[in-house]
Amino acid sequence: RSPRPLLLCLRELQPPPPLPSVTGLFAYLECEGPMPRARIDTAGGAEWLTLDQPDNVRITGRSGALELQCGALPAPLRVRVEYEAEGRRLRAIEVLP
């Protein structure tokens, strides 16, 4: 008995739309409440973004891990962040020079 041939139908998928982003200073990490939140100070005011999956936030622009403690950051980081609009969930941090 010969094995059945495998038939795969592959189709081209469109890339997902880009996530919304903001650029500013990552100045504060709030740890009260059910999930931590990052405050990004922008030219238009403070943006609060939820860290619902801290281990899955993509970090670029610096080598190694980004270790943060709750409260004001001793040296705010200039960043560009991407987030999911629904729930304002942080998904990527690019540390800028």
mmCIF file of C-alpha atoms in Angstrom:
data_model
loop_
_atom_site.group_PDB
_atom_site.id
_atom_site.type_symbol
_atom_site.label_atom_id
_atom_site.label_comp_id
_atom_site.label_asym_id
_atom_site.label_seq_id
_atom_site.Cartn_x
_atom_site.Cartn_y
_atom_site.Cartn_z
ATOM 1 C CA ARG A 1 0.000 0.000 0.000
ATOM 2 C CA SER A 2 1.522 3.317 -1.026
ATOM 3 C CA PRO A 3 1.200 6.428 1.127
ATOM 4 C CA ARG A 4 -1.426 8.940 0.094
ATOM 5 C CA PRO A 5 0.026 12.003 -1.573
ATOM 6 C CA LEU A 6 -0.170 15.126 0.503
ATOM 7 C CA LEU A 7 -1.860 18.083 -1.134
ATOM 8 C CA LEU A 8 -1.221 21.541 0.268
ATOM 9 C CA CYS A 9 -2.947 24.636 -0.977
ATOM 10 C CA LEU A 10 -0.874 27.676 -0.059
ATOM 11 C CA ARG A 11 -1.995 31.206 -0.688
ATOM 12 C CA GLU A 12 -0.360 34.554 -0.298
ATOM 13 C CA LEU A 13 -1.332 36.372 2.871
ATOM 14 C CA GLN A 14 -1.257 40.113 3.174
ATOM 15 C CA PRO A 15 0.917 41.422 5.999
ATOM 16 C CA PRO A 16 -1.041 42.693 8.972
ATOM 17 C CA PRO A 17 -1.625 46.441 9.064
ATOM 18 C CA PRO A 18 1.002 48.389 11.003
ATOM 19 C CA LEU A 19 0.291 48.980 14.661
ATOM 20 C CA PRO A 20 -0.328 52.518 15.931
ATOM 21 C CA SER A 21 2.784 54.112 17.409
ATOM 22 C CA VAL A 22 3.925 57.103 19.456
ATOM 23 C CA THR A 23 7.329 58.635 20.103
ATOM 24 C CA GLY A 24 8.310 60.230 23.386
ATOM 25 C CA LEU A 25 9.950 59.624 26.745
ATOM 26 C CA PHE A 26 9.255 56.404 28.640
ATOM 27 C CA ALA A 27 9.197 58.076 32.037
ATOM 28 C CA TYR A 28 7.065 56.022 34.423
ATOM 29 C CA LEU A 29 5.987 52.428 35.070
ATOM 30 C CA GLU A 30 2.788 52.086 37.083
ATOM 31 C CA CYS A 31 2.407 48.728 38.831
ATOM 32 C CA GLU A 32 -0.822 49.267 40.770
ATOM 33 C CA GLY A 33 -3.917 47.585 39.408
ATOM 34 C CA PRO A 34 -4.361 44.328 37.523
ATOM 35 C CA MET A 35 -1.608 44.992 34.925
ATOM 36 C CA PRO A 36 1.418 47.296 34.752
ATOM 37 C CA ARG A 37 1.131 50.401 32.561
ATOM 38 C CA ALA A 38 3.825 52.457 30.865
ATOM 39 C CA ARG A 39 3.575 56.236 30.623
ATOM 40 C CA ILE A 40 5.053 57.687 27.461
ATOM 41 C CA ASP A 41 5.347 61.481 27.599
ATOM 42 C CA THR A 42 4.739 62.834 24.081
ATOM 43 C CA ALA A 43 4.477 66.327 22.620
ATOM 44 C CA GLY A 44 0.687 65.880 22.788
ATOM 45 C CA GLY A 45 0.603 64.723 26.420
ATOM 46 C CA ALA A 46 0.931 61.481 28.360
ATOM 47 C CA GLU A 47 0.036 58.176 26.691
ATOM 48 C CA TRP A 48 -0.695 55.224 28.996
ATOM 49 C CA LEU A 49 -0.128 51.744 27.547
ATOM 50 C CA THR A 50 -0.856 48.417 29.227
ATOM 51 C CA LEU A 51 1.804 45.715 29.571
ATOM 52 C CA ASP A 52 -0.509 42.699 29.481
ATOM 53 C CA GLN A 53 2.284 40.402 28.185
ATOM 54 C CA PRO A 54 5.623 41.873 29.363
ATOM 55 C CA ASP A 55 7.566 38.820 28.136
ATOM 56 C CA ASN A 56 6.226 39.314 24.597
ATOM 57 C CA VAL A 57 7.121 42.985 24.095
ATOM 58 C CA ARG A 58 9.653 43.274 21.252
ATOM 59 C CA ILE A 59 12.583 45.510 22.231
ATOM 60 C CA THR A 60 14.953 46.996 19.646
ATOM 61 C CA GLY A 61 17.619 49.679 19.656
ATOM 62 C CA ARG A 62 19.592 48.298 22.564
ATOM 63 C CA SER A 63 21.262 45.010 23.346
ATOM 64 C CA GLY A 64 20.133 42.837 26.207
ATOM 65 C CA ALA A 65 17.052 43.045 28.366
ATOM 66 C CA LEU A 66 15.346 46.220 29.447
ATOM 67 C CA GLU A 67 15.013 45.995 33.233
ATOM 68 C CA LEU A 68 12.446 48.328 34.744
ATOM 69 C CA GLN A 69 11.261 48.988 38.270
ATOM 70 C CA CYS A 70 7.907 50.421 39.269
ATOM 71 C CA GLY A 71 7.681 54.183 39.563
ATOM 72 C CA ALA A 72 9.583 56.978 37.851
ATOM 73 C CA LEU A 73 12.475 55.835 35.684
ATOM 74 C CA PRO A 74 15.737 57.347 36.993
ATOM 75 C CA ALA A 75 16.727 58.152 33.400
ATOM 76 C CA PRO A 76 13.689 58.341 31.079
ATOM 77 C CA LEU A 77 14.236 56.576 27.762
ATOM 78 C CA ARG A 78 13.554 58.213 24.407
ATOM 79 C CA VAL A 79 11.421 55.611 22.628
ATOM 80 C CA ARG A 80 9.092 54.840 19.783
ATOM 81 C CA VAL A 81 6.456 52.347 20.904
ATOM 82 C CA GLU A 82 3.891 50.298 18.996
ATOM 83 C CA TYR A 83 0.651 49.169 20.580
ATOM 84 C CA GLU A 84 -2.630 47.446 19.809
ATOM 85 C CA ALA A 85 -5.366 50.060 19.635
ATOM 86 C CA GLU A 86 -7.883 47.810 21.395
ATOM 87 C CA GLY A 87 -6.899 47.876 25.047
ATOM 88 C CA ARG A 88 -3.867 50.078 24.272
ATOM 89 C CA ARG A 89 -1.601 47.033 24.776
ATOM 90 C CA LEU A 90 2.128 47.697 24.363
ATOM 91 C CA ARG A 91 3.742 45.389 21.782
ATOM 92 C CA ALA A 92 7.104 46.947 20.838
ATOM 93 C CA ILE A 93 9.631 49.394 22.259
ATOM 94 C CA GLU A 94 12.350 50.899 20.076
ATOM 95 C CA VAL A 95 14.929 52.703 22.206
ATOM 96 C CA LEU A 96 16.065 55.788 20.290
ATOM 97 C CA PRO A 97 19.452 57.546 20.537
#
